Short mmCIF file of C-alpha atoms and ligand atoms in Angstrom, two decimals:
data_model
loop_
_atom_site.label_atom_id
_atom_site.label_comp_id
_atom_site.label_asym_id
_atom_site.label_seq_id
_atom_site.Cartn_x
_atom_site.Cartn_y
_atom_site.Cartn_z
CA MET A 138 49.06 -65.89 -5.34
CA THR A 139 49.61 -68.36 -2.54
CA SER A 140 48.11 -71.77 -2.54
CA SER A 141 47.52 -74.17 0.04
CA ASN A 142 49.21 -77.07 -2.05
CA GLY A 143 52.10 -75.13 -2.30
CA GLY A 144 51.78 -73.54 -4.75
CA PHE A 145 51.04 -76.25 -7.29
CA ALA A 146 47.53 -74.43 -8.93
CA GLU A 147 50.76 -71.72 -9.64
CA LEU A 148 52.81 -73.86 -11.19
CA LYS A 149 49.63 -75.70 -13.36
CA PHE A 150 49.03 -72.59 -15.03
CA ARG A 151 52.01 -70.71 -15.54
CA ASP A 152 53.41 -74.42 -16.80
CA PRO A 153 55.69 -73.56 -20.20
CA ALA A 154 55.39 -77.22 -21.52
CA ARG A 155 51.70 -75.78 -22.51
CA ALA A 156 51.83 -72.29 -22.81
CA ARG A 157 54.68 -72.86 -25.70
CA ALA A 158 51.85 -75.46 -27.12
CA LEU A 159 49.29 -72.83 -27.11
CA SER A 160 52.17 -70.55 -28.69
CA ALA A 161 52.02 -73.11 -31.24
CA THR A 162 48.18 -73.46 -31.13
CA LEU A 163 48.35 -69.66 -32.04
CA GLU A 164 50.53 -69.76 -34.86
CA ARG A 165 48.14 -72.51 -36.27
CA LEU A 166 45.19 -70.86 -35.97
CA LEU A 167 46.59 -67.28 -37.60
CA GLY A 168 48.58 -69.34 -40.27
CA GLU A 169 44.75 -70.73 -41.65
CA ILE A 170 43.53 -67.28 -41.50
CA GLY A 171 45.91 -66.51 -43.89
CA ARG A 172 46.35 -62.13 -43.17
CA ALA A 173 48.30 -60.32 -40.37
CA PRO A 174 47.85 -58.56 -38.26
CA VAL A 175 44.58 -59.95 -36.38
CA SER A 176 44.39 -57.23 -33.97
CA VAL A 177 42.91 -58.40 -30.49
CA MET A 178 42.56 -55.99 -27.87
CA HIS A 179 42.37 -55.90 -23.41
CA VAL A 180 40.67 -53.63 -21.71
CA CYS A 181 42.47 -54.50 -18.86
CA GLY A 182 45.72 -53.37 -16.41
CA SER A 183 45.93 -56.88 -14.76
CA HIS A 184 45.91 -58.78 -18.13
CA GLU A 185 49.14 -55.77 -19.64
CA GLN A 186 50.86 -56.61 -16.28
CA ALA A 187 50.54 -60.04 -17.09
CA ILE A 188 51.38 -60.40 -20.51
CA ALA A 189 54.65 -57.93 -19.61
CA LYS A 190 55.54 -60.01 -16.80
CA PHE A 191 55.52 -62.65 -18.02
CA GLY A 192 57.09 -62.08 -21.18
CA LEU A 193 53.96 -63.25 -22.95
CA ARG A 194 54.43 -60.75 -25.62
CA ALA A 195 58.23 -62.53 -27.19
CA ALA A 196 55.62 -65.59 -27.36
CA LEU A 197 53.19 -64.40 -28.90
CA PRO A 198 53.17 -65.01 -33.58
CA ARG A 199 53.95 -61.98 -35.13
CA ALA A 200 50.68 -62.02 -37.07
CA LEU A 201 48.28 -61.20 -34.03
CA ASN A 202 48.61 -58.12 -32.46
CA VAL A 203 47.20 -57.80 -28.64
CA ILE A 204 46.13 -53.61 -27.93
CA MET A 205 45.23 -52.42 -24.45
CA GLY A 206 42.78 -50.91 -23.89
CA PRO A 207 41.07 -48.45 -21.34
CA GLY A 208 41.79 -50.55 -18.65
CA CYS A 209 43.77 -48.47 -16.55
CA PRO A 210 41.50 -47.20 -13.90
CA VAL A 211 43.64 -44.65 -13.17
CA CYS A 212 45.02 -43.76 -16.76
CA ILE A 213 41.00 -42.53 -17.47
CA THR A 214 40.06 -40.81 -14.17
CA ASP A 215 39.59 -37.72 -16.31
CA VAL A 216 41.33 -34.45 -15.23
CA PRO A 217 38.81 -32.79 -14.28
CA GLU A 218 37.46 -35.63 -11.64
CA VAL A 219 40.86 -35.29 -10.48
CA ASP A 220 40.56 -31.32 -10.21
CA GLU A 221 37.83 -32.45 -8.45
CA GLY A 222 39.71 -33.58 -5.30
CA VAL A 223 42.81 -31.37 -5.95
CA ALA A 224 40.61 -28.14 -5.30
CA LEU A 225 38.81 -29.79 -2.24
CA ALA A 226 42.49 -30.67 -0.58
CA ARG A 227 43.62 -27.06 -1.76
CA GLN A 228 40.35 -25.71 0.45
CA GLY A 229 41.74 -28.02 3.71
CA VAL A 230 39.61 -30.71 3.59
CA ARG A 231 40.88 -34.32 3.97
CA ILE A 232 41.51 -36.35 1.08
CA ALA A 233 41.47 -40.48 1.18
CA THR A 234 42.69 -42.19 -2.46
CA TYR A 235 44.31 -44.97 -3.17
CA GLY A 236 48.32 -44.47 -3.71
CA ASP A 237 48.25 -44.52 -7.87
CA MET A 238 45.86 -41.67 -7.97
CA VAL A 239 47.96 -39.47 -5.88
CA LYS A 240 50.70 -38.50 -8.84
CA VAL A 241 47.50 -38.36 -11.13
CA PRO A 242 48.35 -34.97 -12.89
CA GLY A 243 45.03 -32.92 -12.90
CA THR A 244 44.62 -29.46 -14.83
CA VAL A 245 47.00 -28.23 -12.58
CA LEU A 246 48.26 -30.31 -9.78
CA SER A 247 48.11 -33.72 -8.90
CA LEU A 248 47.07 -34.77 -4.44
CA ALA A 249 50.59 -35.37 -4.05
CA ASP A 250 51.14 -31.51 -4.64
CA VAL A 251 48.73 -30.34 -2.92
CA GLN A 252 49.91 -32.92 0.17
CA ALA A 253 53.51 -30.84 -0.03
CA GLU A 254 52.27 -27.38 -0.55
CA GLY A 255 50.54 -29.27 3.00
CA GLY A 256 47.42 -30.72 1.94
CA LYS A 257 45.69 -32.84 3.69
CA VAL A 258 46.21 -36.32 1.59
CA ASP A 259 46.25 -39.80 2.97
CA VAL A 260 46.93 -43.06 0.55
CA VAL A 261 44.05 -45.59 1.66
CA TYR A 262 44.64 -49.27 -0.06
CA SER A 263 40.81 -50.13 0.02
CA VAL A 264 37.74 -48.25 0.76
CA ALA A 265 37.64 -49.64 4.45
CA GLN A 266 41.18 -48.64 5.47
CA ALA A 267 38.95 -44.77 4.62
CA VAL A 268 35.87 -45.91 6.74
CA GLU A 269 38.49 -46.32 9.54
CA LEU A 270 40.15 -43.21 9.58
CA ALA A 271 37.32 -41.34 9.35
CA ARG A 272 35.96 -43.06 12.11
CA THR A 273 39.14 -42.11 14.45
CA ILE A 274 39.30 -38.51 13.63
CA ALA A 275 36.42 -35.48 14.16
CA GLU A 276 37.17 -33.63 10.59
CA PRO A 277 35.03 -34.80 7.10
CA LEU A 278 37.32 -37.23 5.36
CA VAL A 279 36.51 -36.79 1.17
CA PHE A 280 36.88 -40.37 -0.01
CA PHE A 281 38.02 -40.16 -3.25
CA ALA A 282 36.75 -43.59 -5.36
CA THR A 283 38.44 -44.50 -8.12
CA GLY A 284 38.22 -47.51 -10.06
CA PHE A 285 36.02 -50.31 -12.05
CA GLU A 286 33.20 -52.07 -10.93
CA THR A 287 35.38 -54.98 -9.10
CA THR A 288 36.53 -51.36 -6.71
CA ALA A 289 32.76 -49.87 -7.30
CA VAL A 290 31.61 -52.48 -5.08
CA ALA A 291 33.63 -52.29 -2.53
CA THR A 292 32.68 -48.52 -1.98
CA ALA A 293 29.12 -49.90 -2.30
CA ALA A 294 28.98 -52.06 0.05
CA ALA A 295 30.87 -49.26 2.13
CA VAL A 296 28.00 -46.97 1.69
CA LEU A 297 25.59 -49.54 2.70
CA GLN A 298 27.21 -50.10 6.12
CA ASN A 299 26.25 -47.40 8.17
CA PRO A 300 30.28 -45.10 7.28
CA PRO A 301 30.73 -42.64 9.44
CA PRO A 302 29.57 -39.30 9.49
CA ASN A 303 32.79 -37.54 8.83
CA LEU A 304 32.93 -39.90 5.59
CA PHE A 305 32.05 -38.36 1.78
CA VAL A 306 32.57 -39.95 -1.29
CA LEU A 307 33.87 -38.35 -4.72
CA SER A 308 32.85 -41.06 -7.18
CA ALA A 309 34.92 -41.08 -10.51
CA HIS A 310 34.17 -45.11 -11.05
CA LYS A 311 33.67 -46.01 -14.09
CA TYR A 312 32.09 -49.03 -15.75
CA ILE A 313 33.87 -51.40 -18.15
CA PRO A 314 31.46 -52.51 -20.65
CA PRO A 315 30.07 -49.36 -22.18
CA VAL A 316 33.28 -47.94 -23.73
CA MET A 317 33.97 -51.37 -25.11
CA GLU A 318 30.63 -49.79 -27.81
CA ILE A 319 33.05 -47.28 -27.45
CA VAL A 320 35.71 -48.36 -29.06
CA ALA A 321 33.79 -51.42 -31.34
CA GLU A 322 32.47 -47.93 -32.91
CA MET A 323 35.53 -46.11 -33.67
CA PRO A 324 36.36 -45.61 -37.72
CA ASP A 325 40.33 -46.01 -36.93
CA THR A 326 39.49 -49.35 -34.95
CA ARG A 327 41.70 -52.39 -35.73
CA VAL A 328 39.87 -54.52 -33.14
CA GLU A 329 38.64 -57.96 -34.13
CA GLY A 330 37.52 -59.23 -30.45
CA PHE A 331 38.23 -58.71 -27.14
CA LEU A 332 39.70 -60.39 -23.88
CA ALA A 333 37.40 -59.61 -21.34
CA ALA A 334 38.44 -58.92 -17.56
CA GLY A 335 37.88 -62.00 -15.33
CA HIS A 336 37.34 -60.06 -12.17
CA ALA A 337 34.90 -57.61 -13.52
CA ALA A 338 33.28 -60.93 -15.30
CA THR A 339 33.17 -62.25 -11.85
CA ILE A 340 30.70 -59.66 -10.44
CA THR A 341 29.21 -58.66 -14.07
CA GLY A 342 28.76 -62.28 -15.28
CA TRP A 343 29.77 -63.40 -18.50
CA GLY A 344 26.25 -62.67 -19.76
CA VAL A 345 26.70 -58.78 -19.96
CA PHE A 346 28.41 -58.90 -22.96
CA GLU A 347 25.88 -60.61 -25.04
CA PRO A 348 24.45 -57.55 -25.92
CA PHE A 349 27.75 -55.89 -27.14
CA VAL A 350 28.40 -59.07 -29.66
CA GLU A 351 24.78 -59.62 -30.43
CA ARG A 352 25.13 -55.16 -31.38
CA HIS A 353 29.23 -55.21 -32.96
CA LYS A 354 29.07 -58.42 -33.90
CA LEU A 355 32.74 -58.92 -32.42
CA PRO A 356 34.04 -62.08 -30.50
CA VAL A 357 34.27 -61.89 -25.87
CA VAL A 358 35.98 -63.83 -24.04
CA VAL A 359 36.75 -64.43 -20.49
CA ALA A 360 39.91 -65.31 -19.56
CA GLY A 361 41.66 -65.10 -15.97
CA PHE A 362 45.81 -63.50 -15.58
CA GLU A 363 47.28 -66.77 -15.19
CA PRO A 364 50.18 -67.09 -18.72
CA LEU A 365 47.72 -69.64 -19.34
CA ASP A 366 44.84 -68.08 -18.63
CA ILE A 367 45.58 -65.58 -21.29
CA LEU A 368 47.23 -67.45 -24.38
CA ALA A 369 43.98 -70.25 -23.72
CA GLY A 370 42.04 -67.35 -23.70
CA LEU A 371 43.57 -65.46 -27.18
CA VAL A 372 43.21 -68.84 -28.59
CA LYS A 373 39.81 -69.32 -28.26
CA LEU A 374 39.68 -65.43 -29.60
CA VAL A 375 41.77 -66.26 -32.78
CA GLU A 376 39.45 -69.22 -32.87
CA LEU A 377 36.22 -67.65 -32.05
CA ILE A 378 37.46 -64.83 -35.12
CA GLY A 379 39.05 -67.25 -38.03
CA ALA A 380 35.44 -69.10 -37.85
CA GLY A 381 33.57 -65.36 -38.05
CA THR A 382 31.55 -66.86 -34.74
CA ALA A 383 30.67 -63.87 -32.87
CA SER A 384 30.01 -65.45 -29.39
CA VAL A 385 31.23 -64.97 -25.23
CA GLU A 386 33.10 -67.67 -24.34
CA ASN A 387 34.10 -68.16 -20.88
CA MET A 388 37.38 -69.18 -20.36
CA TYR A 389 37.63 -68.70 -16.28
CA PRO A 390 35.12 -71.00 -15.14
CA ARG A 391 36.60 -71.57 -12.54
CA CYS A 392 35.89 -68.12 -11.48
CA VAL A 393 33.16 -66.68 -13.29
CA THR A 394 29.89 -67.69 -14.07
CA LYS A 395 27.10 -66.17 -16.39
CA GLU A 396 24.78 -64.10 -14.37
CA GLY A 397 27.64 -63.11 -11.87
CA ASN A 398 27.68 -62.64 -8.01
CA LEU A 399 23.94 -61.28 -8.00
CA ARG A 400 24.32 -59.72 -4.17
CA ALA A 401 27.69 -57.58 -5.45
CA GLN A 402 25.12 -56.53 -8.45
CA GLU A 403 22.56 -55.22 -6.06
CA GLN A 404 24.69 -53.66 -3.89
CA LEU A 405 26.44 -51.72 -6.50
CA TRP A 406 22.95 -50.78 -8.38
CA ASN A 407 21.48 -50.16 -5.60
CA VAL A 408 24.02 -47.08 -4.62
CA PHE A 409 25.45 -46.15 -7.91
CA ARG A 410 23.93 -44.80 -11.08
CA PRO A 411 25.71 -45.12 -15.07
CA ILE A 412 25.61 -41.39 -16.28
CA GLY A 413 27.24 -40.45 -19.75
CA GLY A 414 30.81 -38.68 -18.64
CA ARG A 415 34.48 -38.98 -19.73
CA TRP A 416 37.32 -40.82 -19.92
CA ARG A 417 40.53 -39.64 -20.08
CA GLY A 418 42.47 -39.49 -23.50
CA ILE A 419 39.03 -41.46 -24.58
CA ALA A 420 35.74 -39.62 -25.35
CA HIS A 421 32.69 -39.12 -23.69
CA VAL A 422 31.18 -42.15 -22.55
CA PRO A 423 27.72 -43.42 -22.31
CA ASN A 424 26.97 -45.01 -19.13
CA GLY A 425 30.64 -45.20 -18.85
CA ASN A 426 30.42 -43.38 -15.16
CA LEU A 427 28.76 -44.48 -11.68
CA ARG A 428 27.62 -41.49 -9.33
CA LEU A 429 26.25 -41.83 -6.14
CA ARG A 430 21.78 -42.20 -6.81
CA ASP A 431 20.67 -39.47 -4.91
CA GLU A 432 19.47 -41.44 -1.74
CA TRP A 433 22.97 -41.02 -0.67
CA ALA A 434 23.28 -37.52 -1.33
CA HIS A 435 23.88 -36.87 2.44
CA LEU A 436 27.82 -38.55 1.69
CA ASP A 437 27.72 -37.57 -1.86
CA ALA A 438 30.94 -34.49 -1.99
CA ARG A 439 29.32 -33.47 -5.22
CA LYS A 440 26.10 -31.88 -2.89
CA GLN A 441 27.99 -31.57 0.76
CA PHE A 442 30.93 -29.05 -0.85
CA ASP A 443 30.73 -26.23 -2.83
CA ILE A 444 33.83 -27.75 -5.11
CA ASP A 445 35.65 -24.75 -6.64
CA VAL A 446 38.05 -26.00 -10.22
CA ASN A 447 37.32 -22.75 -11.43
CA SER A 448 40.46 -21.48 -9.86
CA LEU A 449 42.60 -24.69 -10.67
CA TRP A 450 41.70 -23.84 -14.11
CA ASP A 451 41.69 -20.12 -14.73
CA SER A 452 45.59 -20.58 -13.16
CA ALA A 453 46.07 -23.38 -15.64
CA PRO A 454 49.94 -22.76 -16.89
CA PRO A 455 51.24 -24.60 -20.18
CA THR A 456 52.28 -28.13 -19.96
CA LEU A 457 53.63 -30.94 -22.63
CA ILE A 458 49.92 -32.39 -21.50
CA GLN A 459 48.94 -31.37 -24.99
CA ASP A 460 51.50 -34.07 -26.55
CA CYS A 461 50.68 -36.71 -24.45
CA ILE A 462 48.76 -39.27 -26.56
CA CYS A 463 47.42 -41.87 -23.12
CA GLY A 464 44.29 -41.36 -25.17
CA ASP A 465 45.38 -43.27 -28.27
CA ILE A 466 46.81 -45.75 -27.01
CA MET A 467 43.78 -46.59 -24.94
CA ALA A 468 42.22 -47.22 -27.51
CA GLY A 469 44.57 -49.16 -29.98
CA ILE A 470 45.63 -46.63 -32.49
CA LYS A 471 49.55 -45.86 -31.09
CA SER A 472 51.61 -47.38 -28.71
CA PRO A 473 53.86 -45.84 -25.96
CA THR A 474 57.09 -46.14 -27.83
CA ASP A 475 54.83 -43.85 -30.69
CA CYS A 476 54.99 -41.14 -28.10
CA ALA A 477 57.88 -38.50 -28.47
CA LEU A 478 57.84 -37.97 -24.40
CA PHE A 479 57.94 -41.65 -23.40
CA GLY A 480 61.03 -43.01 -21.54
CA GLU A 481 62.48 -38.99 -22.12
CA GLN A 482 60.37 -36.08 -20.49
CA CYS A 483 57.49 -39.21 -19.47
CA VAL A 484 59.09 -41.38 -16.56
CA PRO A 485 57.22 -43.15 -13.70
CA HIS A 486 59.28 -41.09 -11.29
CA SER A 487 58.05 -37.94 -13.26
CA PRO A 488 55.50 -38.57 -15.29
CA VAL A 489 53.22 -36.78 -17.71
CA GLY A 490 50.42 -38.32 -17.86
CA ALA A 491 47.99 -40.69 -16.51
CA CYS A 492 49.31 -43.85 -18.67
CA MET A 493 52.80 -43.65 -16.52
CA VAL A 494 51.67 -42.78 -12.92
CA SER A 495 49.55 -46.05 -12.77
CA SER A 496 51.09 -49.88 -12.40
CA GLU A 497 48.31 -50.84 -14.64
CA GLY A 498 49.28 -47.79 -17.05
CA THR A 499 50.47 -48.78 -20.56
CA CYS A 500 53.11 -46.77 -19.94
CA LYS A 501 54.65 -47.36 -16.81
CA ILE A 502 54.26 -51.07 -17.56
CA TRP A 503 56.23 -51.07 -20.87
CA HIS A 504 59.02 -49.08 -18.97
CA GLN A 505 59.33 -50.90 -16.58
CA TYR A 506 59.25 -54.47 -18.72
CA GLY A 507 61.73 -52.68 -21.52
CA GLY A 508 60.21 -49.89 -23.03
CA HIS A 509 59.13 -52.34 -26.57
CA PRO A 510 56.18 -55.17 -26.20
CA ASP A 511 58.68 -57.44 -27.59
CA LEU A 512 60.38 -59.02 -24.19
CA GLY A 513 62.36 -62.12 -24.71
CA GLY A 514 64.90 -61.30 -23.18
CA TYR A 515 62.88 -60.77 -19.67
CA GLY A 516 64.26 -62.99 -17.47
CA GLY A 517 60.56 -64.62 -16.43
CA ALA A 518 59.27 -65.20 -19.89
CA VAL A 519 57.13 -68.26 -18.90
CA CYS A 520 57.90 -69.27 -23.39
CA ALA A 521 61.69 -68.76 -23.91
CA ARG A 522 61.88 -71.44 -20.66
FE1 SF4 B 180 50.74 -40.26 -22.47
FE2 SF4 B 180 53.71 -40.07 -21.03
FE3 SF4 B 180 53.15 -42.06 -21.91
FE4 SF4 B 180 53.29 -40.20 -23.68
S1 SF4 B 180 54.69 -41.58 -22.63
S2 SF4 B 180 51.36 -41.75 -24.10
S3 SF4 B 180 52.73 -38.73 -22.26
S4 SF4 B 180 51.52 -41.05 -21.08
#
């Protein structure tokens, strides 16, 4: 993060003394609850990255179990969706997508594999870059669009801005609120409250969680991404759990309002409609997938191309993917170190499951920062200073 005040804003939210004080408050609150563990879930790869990067798990009381849920957009993009991109690329269609998506394994191949075979796959950092690329070429370009509402809004804006006629969208966008319902309803779930992602809530507003809280009687706290944002969010969440209060609390008021960004929401729902669909390793999530509305059929790759995924499925060789427990990890039931493949057959340069591919995937984050949640030895640990 950069700031016009020489970085003081950043320092303010990374102050070790305040972090230690928040950690002590957590300890006290958990002591008052008097049972362990108290389990909470965040649904955001950026939260997990910050927790690992700043060594926050080392500062968390043992009695608090912070689970990473299905918050990595690359990890939950389902295999058949990857297969659609792979099939198109093998059919000679040029594909543009985000860097992390290229290495995600489909049933047989990843987009990186097709690229190695000579397929045309371009890595872009934004949908705007895909639009620019389409303007410079004559052939069709399919933007394989992945990510949650934060990136879906950008795709929607591009669709509404009269993109070039050779640009098409293969949407694998997902919508977070419905998957929280799935996790809350899982019979084995240990989750007693949710830490919601501040960036998504800037769009949806924190009010979007009120029906969820009403239905499931579980508290939700919206939190930002600096260490103190996360610790303060956890303190509020444990406070609510201890008091038996199911409510939504906004601990990121500098960015999030109750209503959110109404203009962005209008764009999002003008372009996309929510439908049910599978999230990799999780389940069928009602209203969890975002697909282009019929009025945008002329841009919809699924409607404009004959995508032959059957040839991929028919030739699928045996893989280790059946031993991948990504789904249980994202559901909060298991941890990466419970996977027999972790750090052995499955490593970042040769991933078996999607959780080892993305910089927001739990397995990759744990591998990168030491392979175990107790990261006290990490030099960047805010609370250990
Ligand atoms: Fe899947 Fe690899 Fe994680 Fe195991 S270590 S759960 S195989 S991504």
